[in-house]
Amino acid sequence: MLYDVRTYTCRPGTTKKHLALYAEHGYAIQSRHLGKPLAYLQTESGNINSYMHIWVYDSPADREAKRKALQQDPDWSVYLTKSAEAGYLISQENRLMTETPFFKR
């Protein structure tokens, strides 16, 4: 399994607005291509202007194929434009992770 762990930071005071925009215009499209995420999390302490989501893939090739299909979806382009115009996001960190040998889900 390959875990795509993504952490986003929003401008102060805009996290709820950004998540609402994504819920309305992005989540269904992304889930259609990538499947349901393992987790979609809001920060309760620490950097309260951030949130994280984790997508699971069978392999790097599976991730590449699914993300390519997502990027080619015109509806996803519309969402990305809306997100860019809103200007809520200020940073993004992506980490690809694998399970340790002793851990099994």
mmCIF file of C-alpha atoms in Angstrom:
data_model
loop_
_atom_site.group_PDB
_atom_site.id
_atom_site.type_symbol
_atom_site.label_atom_id
_atom_site.label_comp_id
_atom_site.label_asym_id
_atom_site.label_seq_id
_atom_site.Cartn_x
_atom_site.Cartn_y
_atom_site.Cartn_z
ATOM 1 C CA MET A 1 0.000 0.000 0.000
ATOM 2 C CA LEU A 2 1.049 3.552 -0.715
ATOM 3 C CA TYR A 3 -0.302 6.364 1.444
ATOM 4 C CA ASP A 4 -0.452 9.881 -0.003
ATOM 5 C CA VAL A 5 -0.504 12.148 3.069
ATOM 6 C CA ARG A 6 -1.331 15.745 2.203
ATOM 7 C CA THR A 7 -1.281 18.685 4.587
ATOM 8 C CA TYR A 8 -2.632 22.062 3.502
ATOM 9 C CA THR A 9 -2.361 25.405 5.262
ATOM 10 C CA CYS A 10 -4.937 28.122 4.717
ATOM 11 C CA ARG A 11 -4.753 31.845 5.303
ATOM 12 C CA PRO A 12 -5.881 32.569 8.889
ATOM 13 C CA GLY A 13 -9.641 32.586 9.181
ATOM 14 C CA THR A 14 -10.316 30.871 5.843
ATOM 15 C CA THR A 15 -10.098 27.142 6.608
ATOM 16 C CA LYS A 16 -13.867 26.698 7.010
ATOM 17 C CA LYS A 17 -14.492 28.634 3.793
ATOM 18 C CA HIS A 18 -11.963 26.540 1.899
ATOM 19 C CA LEU A 19 -13.367 23.248 3.210
ATOM 20 C CA ALA A 20 -16.891 24.378 2.277
ATOM 21 C CA LEU A 21 -15.705 25.205 -1.255
ATOM 22 C CA TYR A 22 -14.047 21.800 -1.542
ATOM 23 C CA ALA A 23 -17.082 19.975 -0.095
ATOM 24 C CA GLU A 24 -19.360 21.624 -2.658
ATOM 25 C CA HIS A 25 -17.148 21.576 -5.747
ATOM 26 C CA GLY A 26 -14.221 19.187 -5.284
ATOM 27 C CA TYR A 27 -14.829 16.223 -3.001
ATOM 28 C CA ALA A 28 -17.221 14.265 -5.235
ATOM 29 C CA ILE A 29 -14.980 14.705 -8.275
ATOM 30 C CA GLN A 30 -11.824 13.696 -6.435
ATOM 31 C CA SER A 31 -13.528 10.707 -4.796
ATOM 32 C CA ARG A 32 -14.869 9.586 -8.171
ATOM 33 C CA HIS A 33 -11.285 9.170 -9.411
ATOM 34 C CA LEU A 34 -9.299 8.353 -6.262
ATOM 35 C CA GLY A 35 -11.894 6.536 -4.166
ATOM 36 C CA LYS A 36 -12.757 7.594 -0.638
ATOM 37 C CA PRO A 37 -9.843 8.896 1.416
ATOM 38 C CA LEU A 38 -8.632 6.956 4.426
ATOM 39 C CA ALA A 39 -8.992 10.160 6.459
ATOM 40 C CA TYR A 40 -9.904 13.820 6.028
ATOM 41 C CA LEU A 41 -8.896 15.668 9.192
ATOM 42 C CA GLN A 42 -9.146 19.183 10.633
ATOM 43 C CA THR A 43 -6.575 20.444 13.111
ATOM 44 C CA GLU A 44 -7.813 20.818 16.697
ATOM 45 C CA SER A 45 -4.519 22.075 18.148
ATOM 46 C CA GLY A 46 -1.215 23.268 16.777
ATOM 47 C CA ASN A 47 -1.504 25.018 13.419
ATOM 48 C CA ILE A 48 -5.274 25.512 13.447
ATOM 49 C CA ASN A 49 -5.131 26.876 9.901
ATOM 50 C CA SER A 50 -4.304 23.457 8.465
ATOM 51 C CA TYR A 51 -6.013 20.218 7.538
ATOM 52 C CA MET A 52 -4.852 16.831 6.268
ATOM 53 C CA HIS A 53 -6.155 14.077 4.070
ATOM 54 C CA ILE A 54 -4.793 10.621 3.313
ATOM 55 C CA TRP A 55 -5.416 8.693 0.089
ATOM 56 C CA VAL A 56 -4.487 5.026 -0.280
ATOM 57 C CA TYR A 57 -3.209 3.404 -3.469
ATOM 58 C CA ASP A 58 -2.228 -0.153 -4.319
ATOM 59 C CA SER A 59 1.053 0.975 -5.869
ATOM 60 C CA PRO A 60 2.846 3.971 -7.368
ATOM 61 C CA ALA A 61 1.403 2.977 -10.772
ATOM 62 C CA ASP A 62 -2.136 2.923 -9.311
ATOM 63 C CA ARG A 63 -1.592 6.409 -7.851
ATOM 64 C CA GLU A 64 -0.205 7.723 -11.127
ATOM 65 C CA ALA A 65 -3.119 6.373 -13.178
ATOM 66 C CA LYS A 66 -5.793 7.674 -10.799
ATOM 67 C CA ARG A 67 -4.200 11.113 -10.421
ATOM 68 C CA LYS A 68 -3.772 11.382 -14.196
ATOM 69 C CA ALA A 69 -7.472 10.659 -14.710
ATOM 70 C CA LEU A 70 -8.346 13.262 -12.068
ATOM 71 C CA GLN A 71 -6.174 15.918 -13.722
ATOM 72 C CA GLN A 72 -7.860 15.243 -17.076
ATOM 73 C CA ASP A 73 -11.376 15.688 -15.678
ATOM 74 C CA PRO A 74 -12.786 19.083 -16.780
ATOM 75 C CA ASP A 75 -14.867 19.285 -13.579
ATOM 76 C CA TRP A 76 -11.654 19.073 -11.523
ATOM 77 C CA SER A 77 -10.215 21.961 -13.550
ATOM 78 C CA VAL A 78 -13.288 24.023 -12.693
ATOM 79 C CA TYR A 79 -12.782 23.277 -8.992
ATOM 80 C CA LEU A 80 -9.063 24.143 -9.168
ATOM 81 C CA THR A 81 -9.943 27.483 -10.783
ATOM 82 C CA LYS A 82 -12.519 28.265 -8.077
ATOM 83 C CA SER A 83 -9.979 27.348 -5.383
ATOM 84 C CA ALA A 84 -7.255 29.504 -6.937
ATOM 85 C CA GLU A 85 -9.622 32.453 -7.307
ATOM 86 C CA ALA A 86 -10.683 32.164 -3.653
ATOM 87 C CA GLY A 87 -7.026 32.295 -2.611
ATOM 88 C CA TYR A 88 -7.517 30.467 0.690
ATOM 89 C CA LEU A 89 -4.540 28.097 0.417
ATOM 90 C CA ILE A 90 -1.015 29.262 1.209
ATOM 91 C CA SER A 91 0.936 25.978 1.319
ATOM 92 C CA GLN A 92 0.765 22.273 0.625
ATOM 93 C CA GLU A 93 2.957 19.393 1.784
ATOM 94 C CA ASN A 94 2.720 15.918 0.222
ATOM 95 C CA ARG A 95 4.351 12.812 1.647
ATOM 96 C CA LEU A 96 4.191 9.359 0.093
ATOM 97 C CA MET A 97 4.451 6.741 2.827
ATOM 98 C CA THR A 98 4.414 2.962 3.131
ATOM 99 C CA GLU A 99 3.561 0.705 6.051
ATOM 100 C CA THR A 100 6.272 -0.671 8.274
ATOM 101 C CA PRO A 101 6.880 -4.424 7.859
ATOM 102 C CA PHE A 102 5.265 -5.302 11.201
ATOM 103 C CA PHE A 103 2.041 -3.307 10.768
ATOM 104 C CA LYS A 104 -0.951 -4.708 8.889
ATOM 105 C CA ARG A 105 -4.357 -3.033 8.546
#
